Amino acid sequence: MQVHVKMGLVALLAGSVVITYLCSFASKSLTRFFYMPPAQQKEISRAPKVRHVVLDESVVRGKRVFFIGDVHGCYDEMMQLLNKADALSDDTVVIFVGDMVNKGPKSREVLDFLRHSKAYAVKGNHEDHVLREYDNSRDPKYKLSQKYTWVGKLTSEEAQYLRDLPYTISLPTYNIIAVHAGLVPGRPLEEQSDYEMMTMRNLVKTAEGFEARKRPTEGKPWAAEWTGPQHVVFGHDAVRRLQLYDHATGLDTGCLYGGNLTGLLLGKEKEREIVSVKSRQSYVNTAKV
Protein backbone atom coordinates (compact mmCIF):
# COMPACT_ATOMS: atom_id res chain seq x y z
CA MET A 1 0.00 0.00 0.00
CA GLN A 2 2.79 2.41 0.98
CA VAL A 3 4.67 1.56 -2.22
CA HIS A 4 1.64 2.44 -4.32
CA VAL A 5 1.15 5.72 -2.42
CA LYS A 6 4.82 6.67 -2.90
CA MET A 7 4.69 5.79 -6.59
CA GLY A 8 1.53 7.85 -6.93
CA LEU A 9 3.18 10.84 -5.26
CA VAL A 10 6.22 10.53 -7.52
CA ALA A 11 4.02 10.39 -10.61
CA LEU A 12 2.03 13.38 -9.37
CA LEU A 13 5.19 15.41 -8.76
CA ALA A 14 6.62 14.45 -12.13
CA GLY A 15 3.42 15.46 -13.85
CA SER A 16 3.43 18.75 -12.00
CA VAL A 17 6.99 19.47 -13.16
CA VAL A 18 6.07 18.69 -16.78
CA ILE A 19 2.98 20.90 -16.65
CA THR A 20 4.97 23.72 -15.05
CA TYR A 21 7.63 23.44 -17.78
CA LEU A 22 5.06 23.41 -20.58
CA CYS A 23 3.25 26.41 -19.13
CA SER A 24 6.54 28.26 -18.78
CA PHE A 25 7.52 27.42 -22.36
CA ALA A 26 4.13 28.46 -23.70
CA SER A 27 4.25 31.68 -21.69
CA LYS A 28 7.70 32.58 -23.01
CA SER A 29 6.70 31.73 -26.59
CA LEU A 30 3.57 33.86 -26.38
CA THR A 31 5.53 36.65 -24.75
CA ARG A 32 8.03 36.64 -27.61
CA PHE A 33 5.24 36.65 -30.18
CA PHE A 34 3.05 39.31 -28.59
CA TYR A 35 5.68 41.17 -26.52
CA MET A 36 5.29 44.90 -26.31
CA PRO A 37 6.65 46.93 -23.35
CA PRO A 38 3.86 48.66 -21.38
CA ALA A 39 5.17 52.11 -22.29
CA GLN A 40 4.79 51.25 -25.96
CA GLN A 41 1.33 49.69 -25.85
CA LYS A 42 -0.38 53.07 -26.20
CA GLU A 43 1.11 53.34 -29.69
CA ILE A 44 -0.73 50.34 -31.15
CA SER A 45 -2.06 51.29 -34.55
CA ARG A 46 -5.47 51.88 -35.97
CA ALA A 47 -4.81 49.01 -38.38
CA PRO A 48 -5.78 49.12 -42.07
CA LYS A 49 -7.79 46.37 -43.72
CA VAL A 50 -4.88 45.67 -46.09
CA ARG A 51 -1.61 45.65 -44.19
CA HIS A 52 0.74 44.83 -47.08
CA VAL A 53 0.42 46.02 -50.68
CA VAL A 54 2.26 44.63 -53.72
CA LEU A 55 2.87 46.74 -56.84
CA ASP A 56 3.44 44.23 -59.60
CA GLU A 57 5.17 44.54 -62.96
CA SER A 58 2.09 46.07 -64.58
CA VAL A 59 2.34 49.12 -62.30
CA VAL A 60 6.05 49.89 -62.70
CA ARG A 61 6.75 48.64 -66.23
CA GLY A 62 8.59 51.31 -68.25
CA LYS A 63 8.48 53.77 -65.36
CA ARG A 64 10.81 55.27 -62.81
CA VAL A 65 10.13 54.82 -59.08
CA PHE A 66 10.73 57.63 -56.59
CA PHE A 67 10.72 56.94 -52.83
CA ILE A 68 10.41 60.00 -50.57
CA GLY A 69 11.48 60.23 -46.93
CA ASP A 70 9.63 61.79 -43.99
CA VAL A 71 7.85 64.97 -45.12
CA HIS A 72 6.18 65.89 -41.81
CA GLY A 73 3.99 68.54 -43.36
CA CYS A 74 6.85 70.30 -45.18
CA TYR A 75 4.74 70.83 -48.29
CA ASP A 76 6.97 73.39 -50.01
CA GLU A 77 10.04 71.18 -49.74
CA MET A 78 8.02 68.19 -50.93
CA MET A 79 6.93 70.00 -54.09
CA GLN A 80 10.47 71.25 -54.66
CA LEU A 81 11.83 67.70 -54.39
CA LEU A 82 9.16 66.28 -56.71
CA ASN A 83 9.99 68.93 -59.30
CA LYS A 84 13.74 68.47 -58.93
CA ALA A 85 13.35 64.75 -59.66
CA ASP A 86 10.78 65.45 -62.39
CA ALA A 87 8.58 63.02 -60.47
CA LEU A 88 5.23 64.65 -61.23
CA SER A 89 5.19 63.18 -64.72
CA ASP A 90 3.16 60.09 -65.60
CA ASP A 91 6.32 58.02 -66.12
CA THR A 92 7.19 58.06 -62.40
CA VAL A 93 5.64 56.02 -59.57
CA VAL A 94 5.96 57.98 -56.32
CA ILE A 95 6.03 56.19 -52.97
CA PHE A 96 6.18 57.97 -49.60
CA VAL A 97 7.73 56.02 -46.71
CA GLY A 98 5.49 57.37 -43.96
CA ASP A 99 5.24 60.39 -41.64
CA MET A 100 3.96 62.57 -44.43
CA VAL A 101 2.00 64.71 -41.97
CA ASN A 102 2.19 66.18 -38.47
CA LYS A 103 4.59 68.52 -36.64
CA GLY A 104 5.41 70.56 -39.78
CA PRO A 105 3.71 73.69 -41.17
CA LYS A 106 1.43 72.40 -43.94
CA SER A 107 0.07 68.98 -43.11
CA ARG A 108 -3.34 69.67 -44.67
CA GLU A 109 -1.69 70.67 -47.96
CA VAL A 110 0.44 67.51 -47.98
CA LEU A 111 -2.60 65.37 -47.24
CA ASP A 112 -4.59 67.05 -50.00
CA PHE A 113 -1.78 66.36 -52.47
CA LEU A 114 -1.59 62.71 -51.47
CA ARG A 115 -5.32 62.15 -51.80
CA HIS A 116 -5.57 63.74 -55.23
CA SER A 117 -2.37 62.41 -56.78
CA LYS A 118 -1.43 58.95 -57.98
CA ALA A 119 1.23 58.62 -55.28
CA TYR A 120 1.43 55.63 -52.96
CA ALA A 121 2.34 55.78 -49.28
CA VAL A 122 2.86 53.60 -46.23
CA LYS A 123 1.62 54.44 -42.76
CA GLY A 124 4.06 55.98 -40.30
CA ASN A 125 3.74 56.42 -36.56
CA HIS A 126 2.61 60.02 -37.05
CA GLU A 127 -0.26 59.03 -39.33
CA ASP A 128 -1.22 56.64 -36.57
CA HIS A 129 -0.97 59.39 -33.94
CA VAL A 130 -3.17 61.63 -36.08
CA LEU A 131 -5.79 58.88 -36.29
CA ARG A 132 -5.64 58.36 -32.54
CA GLU A 133 -6.31 62.06 -31.96
CA TYR A 134 -8.98 62.17 -34.63
CA ASP A 135 -10.82 59.24 -33.06
CA ASN A 136 -10.49 60.73 -29.58
CA SER A 137 -11.77 64.11 -30.81
CA ARG A 138 -15.08 62.55 -31.83
CA ASP A 139 -15.86 62.94 -28.14
CA PRO A 140 -16.96 66.59 -27.70
CA LYS A 141 -15.32 66.63 -24.26
CA TYR A 142 -11.88 65.72 -25.64
CA LYS A 143 -9.49 68.64 -26.09
CA LEU A 144 -6.80 68.40 -28.75
CA SER A 145 -3.34 69.57 -27.73
CA GLN A 146 -1.82 72.48 -29.63
CA LYS A 147 0.25 70.36 -32.02
CA TYR A 148 -2.86 68.42 -33.02
CA THR A 149 -5.30 71.29 -33.47
CA TRP A 150 -5.15 70.81 -37.24
CA VAL A 151 -6.56 67.31 -36.75
CA GLY A 152 -9.84 68.81 -35.58
CA LYS A 153 -10.45 70.07 -39.12
CA LEU A 154 -10.00 66.70 -40.81
CA THR A 155 -12.93 65.36 -42.75
CA SER A 156 -14.02 61.75 -42.39
CA GLU A 157 -12.74 61.12 -45.93
CA GLU A 158 -9.29 62.44 -45.03
CA ALA A 159 -9.17 60.33 -41.89
CA GLN A 160 -10.25 57.27 -43.86
CA TYR A 161 -7.44 57.84 -46.34
CA LEU A 162 -4.90 57.76 -43.50
CA ARG A 163 -6.62 54.74 -41.96
CA ASP A 164 -6.37 52.77 -45.20
CA LEU A 165 -2.62 53.31 -45.64
CA PRO A 166 -0.74 49.97 -45.60
CA TYR A 167 2.34 49.22 -43.50
CA THR A 168 4.42 48.03 -46.43
CA ILE A 169 4.55 48.34 -50.20
CA SER A 170 6.50 45.68 -52.09
CA LEU A 171 7.91 45.96 -55.60
CA PRO A 172 8.93 42.44 -56.69
CA THR A 173 10.30 43.81 -59.98
CA TYR A 174 12.98 45.66 -58.03
CA ASN A 175 13.13 43.26 -55.07
CA ILE A 176 12.35 46.26 -52.84
CA ILE A 177 9.94 46.77 -49.95
CA ALA A 178 9.02 50.12 -48.41
CA VAL A 179 8.17 50.42 -44.72
CA HIS A 180 8.19 53.38 -42.38
CA ALA A 181 10.47 52.27 -39.55
CA GLY A 182 11.88 48.81 -40.17
CA LEU A 183 11.55 45.04 -40.25
CA VAL A 184 12.84 42.40 -37.83
CA PRO A 185 15.28 40.01 -39.58
CA GLY A 186 14.27 36.37 -39.79
CA ARG A 187 10.57 37.02 -39.27
CA PRO A 188 7.94 36.56 -42.00
CA LEU A 189 6.27 39.76 -43.15
CA GLU A 190 2.89 38.59 -41.85
CA GLU A 191 4.35 38.29 -38.34
CA GLN A 192 5.91 41.77 -38.22
CA SER A 193 3.95 43.78 -35.66
CA ASP A 194 2.39 47.20 -36.28
CA TYR A 195 4.60 48.64 -33.57
CA GLU A 196 7.80 47.31 -35.14
CA MET A 197 6.96 48.49 -38.65
CA MET A 198 6.08 52.00 -37.48
CA THR A 199 8.44 52.78 -34.61
CA MET A 200 11.54 50.55 -34.42
CA ARG A 201 15.03 51.97 -34.92
CA ASN A 202 17.28 49.40 -33.28
CA LEU A 203 17.53 45.70 -32.54
CA VAL A 204 18.67 43.90 -29.43
CA LYS A 205 19.97 40.39 -30.03
CA THR A 206 18.67 37.69 -27.69
CA ALA A 207 19.02 33.92 -27.47
CA GLU A 208 15.76 33.61 -29.41
CA GLY A 209 16.64 36.12 -32.15
CA PHE A 210 16.01 39.87 -32.29
CA GLU A 211 13.80 42.24 -30.33
CA ALA A 212 12.87 45.64 -31.73
CA ARG A 213 13.63 48.86 -29.88
CA LYS A 214 12.35 52.35 -30.49
CA ARG A 215 15.31 54.22 -29.04
CA PRO A 216 18.63 54.31 -30.93
CA THR A 217 20.56 53.98 -27.66
CA GLU A 218 19.54 50.34 -27.22
CA GLY A 219 21.25 47.74 -29.39
CA LYS A 220 22.29 48.33 -33.00
CA PRO A 221 20.59 49.92 -36.02
CA TRP A 222 18.15 47.35 -37.38
CA ALA A 223 19.23 48.05 -40.96
CA ALA A 224 22.81 47.05 -40.12
CA GLU A 225 21.50 43.59 -39.21
CA TRP A 226 19.22 43.25 -42.23
CA THR A 227 20.61 40.91 -44.90
CA GLY A 228 17.65 40.67 -47.25
CA PRO A 229 16.43 39.04 -49.33
CA GLN A 230 14.57 42.28 -50.16
CA HIS A 231 16.14 45.72 -50.12
CA VAL A 232 14.23 47.83 -47.59
CA VAL A 233 13.56 51.55 -48.13
CA PHE A 234 12.52 53.24 -44.89
CA GLY A 235 12.32 56.52 -42.96
CA HIS A 236 11.67 57.37 -39.30
CA ASP A 237 15.29 57.75 -38.14
CA ALA A 238 16.09 61.46 -38.49
CA VAL A 239 18.95 61.32 -35.98
CA ARG A 240 21.04 59.07 -38.24
CA ARG A 241 20.04 60.96 -41.40
CA LEU A 242 20.79 59.26 -44.74
CA GLN A 243 21.54 55.57 -44.20
CA LEU A 244 23.07 53.50 -46.98
CA TYR A 245 23.42 49.77 -46.35
CA ASP A 246 23.82 46.85 -48.73
CA HIS A 247 20.23 45.78 -48.16
CA ALA A 248 18.53 48.91 -46.79
CA THR A 249 18.28 52.65 -47.47
CA GLY A 250 17.09 55.12 -44.84
CA LEU A 251 15.65 58.36 -46.25
CA ASP A 252 14.72 60.44 -43.18
CA THR A 253 17.26 63.27 -43.38
CA GLY A 254 15.51 65.62 -40.97
CA CYS A 255 13.70 68.12 -43.18
CA LEU A 256 11.52 69.01 -40.21
CA TYR A 257 14.62 69.88 -38.19
CA GLY A 258 16.36 72.04 -40.78
CA GLY A 259 18.06 69.19 -42.64
CA ASN A 260 17.06 67.87 -46.06
CA LEU A 261 14.11 66.18 -47.69
CA THR A 262 15.52 63.18 -49.52
CA GLY A 263 14.33 60.68 -52.09
CA LEU A 264 15.64 57.55 -53.79
CA LEU A 265 15.09 57.55 -57.55
CA LEU A 266 15.13 54.26 -59.45
CA GLY A 267 15.63 54.75 -63.18
CA LYS A 268 14.01 52.74 -65.93
CA GLU A 269 17.17 50.64 -66.12
CA LYS A 270 17.00 50.18 -62.32
CA GLU A 271 19.90 52.56 -61.68
CA ARG A 272 19.69 54.36 -58.32
CA GLU A 273 20.15 58.03 -57.47
CA ILE A 274 19.77 59.98 -54.22
CA VAL A 275 17.95 63.29 -54.75
CA SER A 276 17.50 65.89 -52.00
CA VAL A 277 16.54 69.49 -51.30
CA LYS A 278 17.46 71.67 -48.35
CA SER A 279 14.81 72.46 -45.76
CA ARG A 280 13.65 76.07 -45.84
CA GLN A 281 13.99 76.35 -42.09
CA SER A 282 14.01 74.37 -38.86
CA TYR A 283 10.37 73.86 -37.94
CA VAL A 284 11.18 71.93 -34.75
CA ASN A 285 14.32 72.46 -32.68
CA THR A 286 15.59 68.89 -32.23
CA ALA A 287 14.79 65.39 -33.41
CA LYS A 288 12.85 63.66 -30.65
CA VAL A 289 13.45 59.93 -30.37
Coordinates of C-alpha atoms in Angstrom, one line a residue:
M1 CA 0.0 0.0 0.0
Q2 CA 2.8 2.4 1.0
V3 CA 4.7 1.6 -2.2
H4 CA 1.6 2.4 -4.3
V5 CA 1.1 5.7 -2.4
K6 CA 4.8 6.7 -2.9
M7 CA 4.7 5.8 -6.6
G8 CA 1.5 7.9 -6.9
L9 CA 3.2 10.8 -5.3
V10 CA 6.2 10.5 -7.5
A11 CA 4.0 10.4 -10.6
L12 CA 2.0 13.4 -9.4
L13 CA 5.2 15.4 -8.8
A14 CA 6.6 14.5 -12.1
G15 CA 3.4 15.5 -13.9
S16 CA 3.4 18.7 -12.0
V17 CA 7.0 19.5 -13.2
V18 CA 6.1 18.7 -16.8
I19 CA 3.0 20.9 -16.6
T20 CA 5.0 23.7 -15.1
Y21 CA 7.6 23.4 -17.8
L22 CA 5.1 23.4 -20.6
C23 CA 3.2 26.4 -19.1
S24 CA 6.5 28.3 -18.8
F25 CA 7.5 27.4 -22.4
A26 CA 4.1 28.5 -23.7
S27 CA 4.2 31.7 -21.7
K28 CA 7.7 32.6 -23.0
S29 CA 6.7 31.7 -26.6
L30 CA 3.6 33.9 -26.4
T31 CA 5.5 36.6 -24.8
R32 CA 8.0 36.6 -27.6
F33 CA 5.2 36.7 -30.2
F34 CA 3.1 39.3 -28.6
Y35 CA 5.7 41.2 -26.5
M36 CA 5.3 44.9 -26.3
P37 CA 6.6 46.9 -23.4
P38 CA 3.9 48.7 -21.4
A39 CA 5.2 52.1 -22.3
Q40 CA 4.8 51.3 -26.0
Q41 CA 1.3 49.7 -25.8
K42 CA -0.4 53.1 -26.2
E43 CA 1.1 53.3 -29.7
I44 CA -0.7 50.3 -31.1
S45 CA -2.1 51.3 -34.6
R46 CA -5.5 51.9 -36.0
A47 CA -4.8 49.0 -38.4
P48 CA -5.8 49.1 -42.1
K49 CA -7.8 46.4 -43.7
V50 CA -4.9 45.7 -46.1
R51 CA -1.6 45.7 -44.2
H52 CA 0.7 44.8 -47.1
V53 CA 0.4 46.0 -50.7
V54 CA 2.3 44.6 -53.7
L55 CA 2.9 46.7 -56.8
D56 CA 3.4 44.2 -59.6
E57 CA 5.2 44.5 -63.0
S58 CA 2.1 46.1 -64.6
V59 CA 2.3 49.1 -62.3
V60 CA 6.0 49.9 -62.7
R61 CA 6.8 48.6 -66.2
G62 CA 8.6 51.3 -68.3
K63 CA 8.5 53.8 -65.4
R64 CA 10.8 55.3 -62.8
V65 CA 10.1 54.8 -59.1
F66 CA 10.7 57.6 -56.6
F67 CA 10.7 56.9 -52.8
I68 CA 10.4 60.0 -50.6
G69 CA 11.5 60.2 -46.9
D70 CA 9.6 61.8 -44.0
V71 CA 7.8 65.0 -45.1
H72 CA 6.2 65.9 -41.8
G73 CA 4.0 68.5 -43.4
C74 CA 6.8 70.3 -45.2
Y75 CA 4.7 70.8 -48.3
D76 CA 7.0 73.4 -50.0
E77 CA 10.0 71.2 -49.7
M78 CA 8.0 68.2 -50.9
M79 CA 6.9 70.0 -54.1
Q80 CA 10.5 71.3 -54.7
L81 CA 11.8 67.7 -54.4
L82 CA 9.2 66.3 -56.7
N83 CA 10.0 68.9 -59.3
K84 CA 13.7 68.5 -58.9
A85 CA 13.4 64.7 -59.7
D86 CA 10.8 65.4 -62.4
A87 CA 8.6 63.0 -60.5
L88 CA 5.2 64.7 -61.2
S89 CA 5.2 63.2 -64.7
D90 CA 3.2 60.1 -65.6
D91 CA 6.3 58.0 -66.1
T92 CA 7.2 58.1 -62.4
V93 CA 5.6 56.0 -59.6
V94 CA 6.0 58.0 -56.3
I95 CA 6.0 56.2 -53.0
F96 CA 6.2 58.0 -49.6
V97 CA 7.7 56.0 -46.7
G98 CA 5.5 57.4 -44.0
D99 CA 5.2 60.4 -41.6
M100 CA 4.0 62.6 -44.4
V101 CA 2.0 64.7 -42.0
N102 CA 2.2 66.2 -38.5
K103 CA 4.6 68.5 -36.6
G104 CA 5.4 70.6 -39.8
P105 CA 3.7 73.7 -41.2
K106 CA 1.4 72.4 -43.9
S107 CA 0.1 69.0 -43.1
R108 CA -3.3 69.7 -44.7
E109 CA -1.7 70.7 -48.0
V110 CA 0.4 67.5 -48.0
L111 CA -2.6 65.4 -47.2
D112 CA -4.6 67.1 -50.0
F113 CA -1.8 66.4 -52.5
L114 CA -1.6 62.7 -51.5
R115 CA -5.3 62.2 -51.8
H116 CA -5.6 63.7 -55.2
S117 CA -2.4 62.4 -56.8
K118 CA -1.4 59.0 -58.0
A119 CA 1.2 58.6 -55.3
Y120 CA 1.4 55.6 -53.0
A121 CA 2.3 55.8 -49.3
V122 CA 2.9 53.6 -46.2
K123 CA 1.6 54.4 -42.8
G124 CA 4.1 56.0 -40.3
N125 CA 3.7 56.4 -36.6
H126 CA 2.6 60.0 -37.0
E127 CA -0.3 59.0 -39.3
D128 CA -1.2 56.6 -36.6
H129 CA -1.0 59.4 -33.9
V130 CA -3.2 61.6 -36.1
L131 CA -5.8 58.9 -36.3
R132 CA -5.6 58.4 -32.5
E133 CA -6.3 62.1 -32.0
Y134 CA -9.0 62.2 -34.6
D135 CA -10.8 59.2 -33.1
N136 CA -10.5 60.7 -29.6
S137 CA -11.8 64.1 -30.8
R138 CA -15.1 62.6 -31.8
D139 CA -15.9 62.9 -28.1
P140 CA -17.0 66.6 -27.7
K141 CA -15.3 66.6 -24.3
Y142 CA -11.9 65.7 -25.6
K143 CA -9.5 68.6 -26.1
L144 CA -6.8 68.4 -28.7
S145 CA -3.3 69.6 -27.7
Q146 CA -1.8 72.5 -29.6
K147 CA 0.3 70.4 -32.0
Y148 CA -2.9 68.4 -33.0
T149 CA -5.3 71.3 -33.5
W150 CA -5.2 70.8 -37.2
V151 CA -6.6 67.3 -36.8
G152 CA -9.8 68.8 -35.6
K153 CA -10.4 70.1 -39.1
L154 CA -10.0 66.7 -40.8
T155 CA -12.9 65.4 -42.8
S156 CA -14.0 61.8 -42.4
E157 CA -12.7 61.1 -45.9
E158 CA -9.3 62.4 -45.0
A159 CA -9.2 60.3 -41.9
Q160 CA -10.2 57.3 -43.9
Y161 CA -7.4 57.8 -46.3
L162 CA -4.9 57.8 -43.5
R163 CA -6.6 54.7 -42.0
D164 CA -6.4 52.8 -45.2
L165 CA -2.6 53.3 -45.6
P166 CA -0.7 50.0 -45.6
Y167 CA 2.3 49.2 -43.5
T168 CA 4.4 48.0 -46.4
I169 CA 4.5 48.3 -50.2
S170 CA 6.5 45.7 -52.1
L171 CA 7.9 46.0 -55.6
P172 CA 8.9 42.4 -56.7
T173 CA 10.3 43.8 -60.0
Y174 CA 13.0 45.7 -58.0
N175 CA 13.1 43.3 -55.1
I176 CA 12.3 46.3 -52.8
I177 CA 9.9 46.8 -49.9
A178 CA 9.0 50.1 -48.4
V179 CA 8.2 50.4 -44.7
H180 CA 8.2 53.4 -42.4
A181 CA 10.5 52.3 -39.5
G182 CA 11.9 48.8 -40.2
L183 CA 11.6 45.0 -40.2
V184 CA 12.8 42.4 -37.8
P185 CA 15.3 40.0 -39.6
G186 CA 14.3 36.4 -39.8
R187 CA 10.6 37.0 -39.3
P188 CA 7.9 36.6 -42.0
L189 CA 6.3 39.8 -43.1
E190 CA 2.9 38.6 -41.9
E191 CA 4.4 38.3 -38.3
Q192 CA 5.9 41.8 -38.2
S193 CA 3.9 43.8 -35.7
D194 CA 2.4 47.2 -36.3
Y195 CA 4.6 48.6 -33.6
E196 CA 7.8 47.3 -35.1
M197 CA 7.0 48.5 -38.7
M198 CA 6.1 52.0 -37.5
T199 CA 8.4 52.8 -34.6
M200 CA 11.5 50.6 -34.4
R201 CA 15.0 52.0 -34.9
N202 CA 17.3 49.4 -33.3
L203 CA 17.5 45.7 -32.5
V204 CA 18.7 43.9 -29.4
K205 CA 20.0 40.4 -30.0
T206 CA 18.7 37.7 -27.7
A207 CA 19.0 33.9 -27.5
E208 CA 15.8 33.6 -29.4
G209 CA 16.6 36.1 -32.1
F210 CA 16.0 39.9 -32.3
E211 CA 13.8 42.2 -30.3
A212 CA 12.9 45.6 -31.7
R213 CA 13.6 48.9 -29.9
K214 CA 12.3 52.3 -30.5
R215 CA 15.3 54.2 -29.0
P216 CA 18.6 54.3 -30.9
T217 CA 20.6 54.0 -27.7
E218 CA 19.5 50.3 -27.2
G219 CA 21.3 47.7 -29.4
K220 CA 22.3 48.3 -33.0
P221 CA 20.6 49.9 -36.0
W222 CA 18.2 47.3 -37.4
A223 CA 19.2 48.1 -41.0
A224 CA 22.8 47.0 -40.1
E225 CA 21.5 43.6 -39.2
W226 CA 19.2 43.2 -42.2
T227 CA 20.6 40.9 -44.9
G228 CA 17.7 40.7 -47.3
P229 CA 16.4 39.0 -49.3
Q230 CA 14.6 42.3 -50.2
H231 CA 16.1 45.7 -50.1
V232 CA 14.2 47.8 -47.6
V233 CA 13.6 51.6 -48.1
F234 CA 12.5 53.2 -44.9
G235 CA 12.3 56.5 -43.0
H236 CA 11.7 57.4 -39.3
D237 CA 15.3 57.7 -38.1
A238 CA 16.1 61.5 -38.5
V239 CA 18.9 61.3 -36.0
R240 CA 21.0 59.1 -38.2
R241 CA 20.0 61.0 -41.4
L242 CA 20.8 59.3 -44.7
Q243 CA 21.5 55.6 -44.2
L244 CA 23.1 53.5 -47.0
Y245 CA 23.4 49.8 -46.3
D246 CA 23.8 46.9 -48.7
H247 CA 20.2 45.8 -48.2
A248 CA 18.5 48.9 -46.8
T249 CA 18.3 52.6 -47.5
G250 CA 17.1 55.1 -44.8
L251 CA 15.6 58.4 -46.2
D252 CA 14.7 60.4 -43.2
T253 CA 17.3 63.3 -43.4
G254 CA 15.5 65.6 -41.0
C255 CA 13.7 68.1 -43.2
L256 CA 11.5 69.0 -40.2
Y257 CA 14.6 69.9 -38.2
G258 CA 16.4 72.0 -40.8
G259 CA 18.1 69.2 -42.6
N260 CA 17.1 67.9 -46.1
L261 CA 14.1 66.2 -47.7
T262 CA 15.5 63.2 -49.5
G263 CA 14.3 60.7 -52.1
L264 CA 15.6 57.6 -53.8
L265 CA 15.1 57.5 -57.5
L266 CA 15.1 54.3 -59.5
G267 CA 15.6 54.7 -63.2
K268 CA 14.0 52.7 -65.9
E269 CA 17.2 50.6 -66.1
K270 CA 17.0 50.2 -62.3
E271 CA 19.9 52.6 -61.7
R272 CA 19.7 54.4 -58.3
E273 CA 20.1 58.0 -57.5
I274 CA 19.8 60.0 -54.2
V275 CA 17.9 63.3 -54.7
S276 CA 17.5 65.9 -52.0
V277 CA 16.5 69.5 -51.3
K278 CA 17.5 71.7 -48.3
S279 CA 14.8 72.5 -45.8
R280 CA 13.7 76.1 -45.8
Q281 CA 14.0 76.4 -42.1
S282 CA 14.0 74.4 -38.9
Y283 CA 10.4 73.9 -37.9
V284 CA 11.2 71.9 -34.7
N285 CA 14.3 72.5 -32.7
T286 CA 15.6 68.9 -32.2
A287 CA 14.8 65.4 -33.4
K288 CA 12.9 63.7 -30.7
V289 CA 13.5 59.9 -30.4

